[in-house]
PDB file of C-alpha atoms in Angstrom:
ATOM      1  CA  ARG A   2       0.000   0.000   0.000  1.00 61.00           C
ATOM      2  CA  GLY A   3       1.090   3.526  -0.547  1.00 68.00           C
ATOM      3  CA  ALA A   4       0.053   7.088  -1.252  1.00 71.00           C
ATOM      4  CA  ALA A   5       1.319   9.986  -3.315  1.00 70.00           C
ATOM      5  CA  SER A   6       0.666  13.721  -3.285  1.00 76.00           C
ATOM      6  CA  SER A   7       1.441  15.630  -6.447  1.00 68.00           C
ATOM      7  CA  GLY A   8      -0.208  18.844  -5.324  1.00 65.00           C
ATOM      8  CA  PHE A   9       3.040  20.807  -5.310  1.00 60.00           C
ATOM      9  CA  SER A  10       4.768  22.258  -8.366  1.00 60.00           C
ATOM     10  CA  VAL A  11       7.980  24.060  -9.237  1.00 61.00           C
ATOM     11  CA  SER A  12       7.530  27.622 -10.480  1.00 60.00           C
ATOM     12  CA  ASP A  13       9.219  27.024 -13.861  1.00 65.00           C
ATOM     13  CA  GLY A  14       7.031  23.983 -14.575  1.00 64.00           C
ATOM     14  CA  ALA A  15       9.903  21.512 -14.246  1.00 71.00           C
ATOM     15  CA  MET A  16       9.415  18.326 -12.260  1.00 78.00           C
ATOM     16  CA  GLY A  17      10.662  18.763  -8.714  1.00 87.00           C
ATOM     17  CA  PRO A  18      12.275  16.163  -6.462  1.00 93.00           C
ATOM     18  CA  ILE A  19      10.579  13.040  -5.167  1.00 93.00           C
ATOM     19  CA  PHE A  20      10.329  12.827  -1.390  1.00 94.00           C
ATOM     20  CA  PHE A  21       9.983   9.148  -0.549  1.00 92.00           C
ATOM     21  CA  TYR A  22       8.920   7.920   2.895  1.00 90.00           C
ATOM     22  CA  THR A  23      10.299   4.488   3.677  1.00 90.00           C
ATOM     23  CA  GLY A  24       7.546   2.758   5.601  1.00 83.00           C
ATOM     24  CA  ASN A  25       8.352   1.231   8.947  1.00 81.00           C
ATOM     25  CA  GLU A  26       6.599  -0.782  11.625  1.00 77.00           C
ATOM     26  CA  SER A  27       3.324   1.122  11.298  1.00 75.00           C
ATOM     27  CA  PRO A  28       0.544   1.246   8.716  1.00 76.00           C
ATOM     28  CA  VAL A  29       0.912   3.889   6.007  1.00 76.00           C
ATOM     29  CA  ASP A  30      -2.175   5.797   7.135  1.00 76.00           C
ATOM     30  CA  VAL A  31      -0.669   6.332  10.599  1.00 77.00           C
ATOM     31  CA  TYR A  32       2.563   8.009   9.533  1.00 77.00           C
ATOM     32  CA  ILE A  33       1.343   9.871   6.426  1.00 76.00           C
ATOM     33  CA  ASN A  34      -0.130  12.568   8.690  1.00 77.00           C
ATOM     34  CA  ASN A  35       2.833  12.657  11.089  1.00 76.00           C
ATOM     35  CA  THR A  36       5.592  13.701   8.707  1.00 77.00           C
ATOM     36  CA  GLY A  37       5.310  17.481   8.797  1.00 84.00           C
ATOM     37  CA  LEU A  38       8.844  18.025   7.531  1.00 88.00           C
ATOM     38  CA  MET A  39       8.081  16.304   4.225  1.00 88.00           C
ATOM     39  CA  TRP A  40       4.931  18.366   3.706  1.00 88.00           C
ATOM     40  CA  GLU A  41       6.548  21.675   4.679  1.00 90.00           C
ATOM     41  CA  VAL A  42       9.750  21.279   2.659  1.00 92.00           C
ATOM     42  CA  GLY A  43       7.886  19.487  -0.138  1.00 90.00           C
ATOM     43  CA  ARG A  44       5.663  22.504  -0.660  1.00 89.00           C
ATOM     44  CA  ARG A  45       8.703  24.821  -0.920  1.00 89.00           C
ATOM     45  CA  LYS A  46      10.609  22.507  -3.265  1.00 89.00           C
ATOM     46  CA  GLY A  47       7.692  21.445  -5.454  1.00 89.00           C
ATOM     47  CA  ALA A  48       8.219  17.834  -4.469  1.00 92.00           C
ATOM     48  CA  LEU A  49       6.140  14.801  -5.262  1.00 91.00           C
ATOM     49  CA  LEU A  50       5.526  13.082  -1.919  1.00 91.00           C
ATOM     50  CA  VAL A  51       5.392   9.297  -1.964  1.00 91.00           C
ATOM     51  CA  PHE A  52       4.654   7.072   1.032  1.00 88.00           C
ATOM     52  CA  ALA A  53       5.196   3.312   0.855  1.00 87.00           C
ATOM     53  CA  GLU A  54       4.029   0.804   3.420  1.00 83.00           C
ATOM     54  CA  HIS A  55       6.542  -1.801   4.558  1.00 77.00           C
ATOM     55  CA  ARG A  56       5.723  -5.353   3.546  1.00 74.00           C
ATOM     56  CA  TYR A  57       4.042  -7.385   6.305  1.00 65.00           C
ATOM     57  CA  GLU A  58       2.549  -4.233   7.822  1.00 69.00           C
ATOM     58  CA  PRO A  59      -1.108  -4.477   8.290  1.00 62.00           C
ATOM     59  CA  LEU A  60      -2.471  -4.695   4.765  1.00 64.00           C
ATOM     60  CA  SER A  61       0.753  -5.281   2.806  1.00 59.00           C
ATOM     61  CA  HIS A  62       1.091  -9.018   3.221  1.00 60.00           C
ATOM     62  CA  PRO A  63       2.354 -10.989   0.248  1.00 63.00           C
ATOM     63  CA  CYS A  64       0.444 -14.167  -0.559  1.00 64.00           C
ATOM     64  CA  LEU A  65       2.704 -16.911   0.756  1.00 63.00           C
ATOM     65  CA  GLN A  66       0.284 -19.735   1.425  1.00 69.00           C
ATOM     66  CA  GLY A  67       1.969 -23.098   1.569  1.00 70.00           C
ATOM     67  CA  LEU A  68       5.468 -21.751   2.207  1.00 67.00           C
ATOM     68  CA  ASP A  69       7.251 -22.948   5.309  1.00 67.00           C
ATOM     69  CA  ASN A  70       9.274 -19.825   6.070  1.00 63.00           C
ATOM     70  CA  CYS A  71       6.962 -16.887   5.373  1.00 63.00           C
ATOM     71  CA  MET A  72       8.981 -14.499   7.549  1.00 62.00           C
ATOM     72  CA  GLY A  73      12.007 -15.226   5.369  1.00 62.00           C
ATOM     73  CA  TYR A  74      10.432 -12.702   2.983  1.00 62.00           C
ATOM     74  CA  CYS A  75      10.321  -9.953   5.614  1.00 72.00           C
ATOM     75  CA  THR A  76      13.925  -8.765   5.469  1.00 82.00           C
ATOM     76  CA  THR A  77      15.450  -5.328   5.143  1.00 85.00           C
ATOM     77  CA  ALA A  78      16.836  -6.381   1.748  1.00 88.00           C
ATOM     78  CA  GLN A  79      13.323  -7.277   0.563  1.00 87.00           C
ATOM     79  CA  ALA A  80      11.913  -3.994   1.879  1.00 87.00           C
ATOM     80  CA  LEU A  81      14.622  -2.013   0.080  1.00 92.00           C
ATOM     81  CA  ALA A  82      13.952  -3.930  -3.133  1.00 91.00           C
ATOM     82  CA  ASP A  83      10.251  -3.092  -2.772  1.00 89.00           C
ATOM     83  CA  TYR A  84      11.088   0.587  -2.350  1.00 91.00           C
ATOM     84  CA  ALA A  85      13.367   0.581  -5.393  1.00 95.00           C
ATOM     85  CA  ALA A  86      10.534  -0.920  -7.451  1.00 94.00           C
ATOM     86  CA  VAL A  87       8.097   1.723  -6.160  1.00 93.00           C
ATOM     87  CA  VAL A  88      10.502   4.560  -7.018  1.00 95.00           C
ATOM     88  CA  ARG A  89      11.017   3.131 -10.509  1.00 96.00           C
ATOM     89  CA  ALA A  90       7.243   2.905 -11.038  1.00 94.00           C
ATOM     90  CA  VAL A  91       6.703   6.462  -9.755  1.00 92.00           C
ATOM     91  CA  LYS A  92       9.421   7.854 -12.026  1.00 91.00           C
ATOM     92  CA  ASP A  93       7.841   6.086 -14.993  1.00 93.00           C
ATOM     93  CA  LYS A  94       4.297   7.184 -14.144  1.00 90.00           C
ATOM     94  CA  PHE A  95       5.193  10.842 -13.635  1.00 87.00           C
ATOM     95  CA  SER A  96       7.876  11.073 -16.368  1.00 86.00           C
ATOM     96  CA  ALA A  97      10.328  12.016 -13.628  1.00 87.00           C
ATOM     97  CA  GLU A  98      13.449  10.172 -14.770  1.00 90.00           C
ATOM     98  CA  THR A  99      15.783  13.030 -13.807  1.00 89.00           C
ATOM     99  CA  SER A 100      14.083  13.926 -10.524  1.00 91.00           C
ATOM    100  CA  PRO A 101      16.266  13.342  -7.491  1.00 93.00           C
ATOM    101  CA  VAL A 102      14.840  11.100  -4.782  1.00 95.00           C
ATOM    102  CA  VAL A 103      15.198  12.009  -1.120  1.00 95.00           C
ATOM    103  CA  ALA A 104      14.328   9.262   1.363  1.00 95.00           C
ATOM    104  CA  PHE A 105      12.701  10.090   4.696  1.00 93.00           C
ATOM    105  CA  GLY A 106      11.900   7.887   7.648  1.00 88.00           C
ATOM    106  CA  GLY A 107      11.965   7.589  11.398  1.00 84.00           C
ATOM    107  CA  SER A 108      12.820   4.763  13.749  1.00 85.00           C
ATOM    108  CA  TYR A 109      13.282   1.587  11.706  1.00 85.00           C
ATOM    109  CA  GLY A 110      12.170   3.536   8.622  1.00 84.00           C
ATOM    110  CA  GLY A 111      15.016   5.984   9.251  1.00 85.00           C
ATOM    111  CA  MET A 112      17.511   3.134   9.100  1.00 88.00           C
ATOM    112  CA  LEU A 113      15.881   1.970   5.857  1.00 89.00           C
ATOM    113  CA  SER A 114      16.200   5.512   4.467  1.00 91.00           C
ATOM    114  CA  GLY A 115      19.932   5.490   5.213  1.00 91.00           C
ATOM    115  CA  TRP A 116      20.431   2.076   3.653  1.00 92.00           C
ATOM    116  CA  PHE A 117      18.299   3.074   0.661  1.00 89.00           C
ATOM    117  CA  ARG A 118      20.885   5.739  -0.136  1.00 83.00           C
ATOM    118  CA  ILE A 119      23.597   3.076  -0.388  1.00 75.00           C
TER     119      ILE A 119
END
């Protein structure tokens, strides 16, 4: 699950940056309204705000029926791969190939944001 806000724009009409929230141990609808920094700076920078829910958080469960080790698919590497796929899809959808991506997060999501940069 995820959400995006494209309500901001850059004055010259160019695509602004993408601010990407790396979901953590909470549902997306809990933290989307508790990230004031993204909304405040996003407005000034004309950013597209994107929020992605971490896999295995409440409604983002992959279908793994019949597999013995379901939690083997709940790793930081898998979460980062999910986020990379979301960013790729967002860039394609919004024709934003050259837009820089800035990752945001707090707690476990903050660690994911740091690793996402690597």
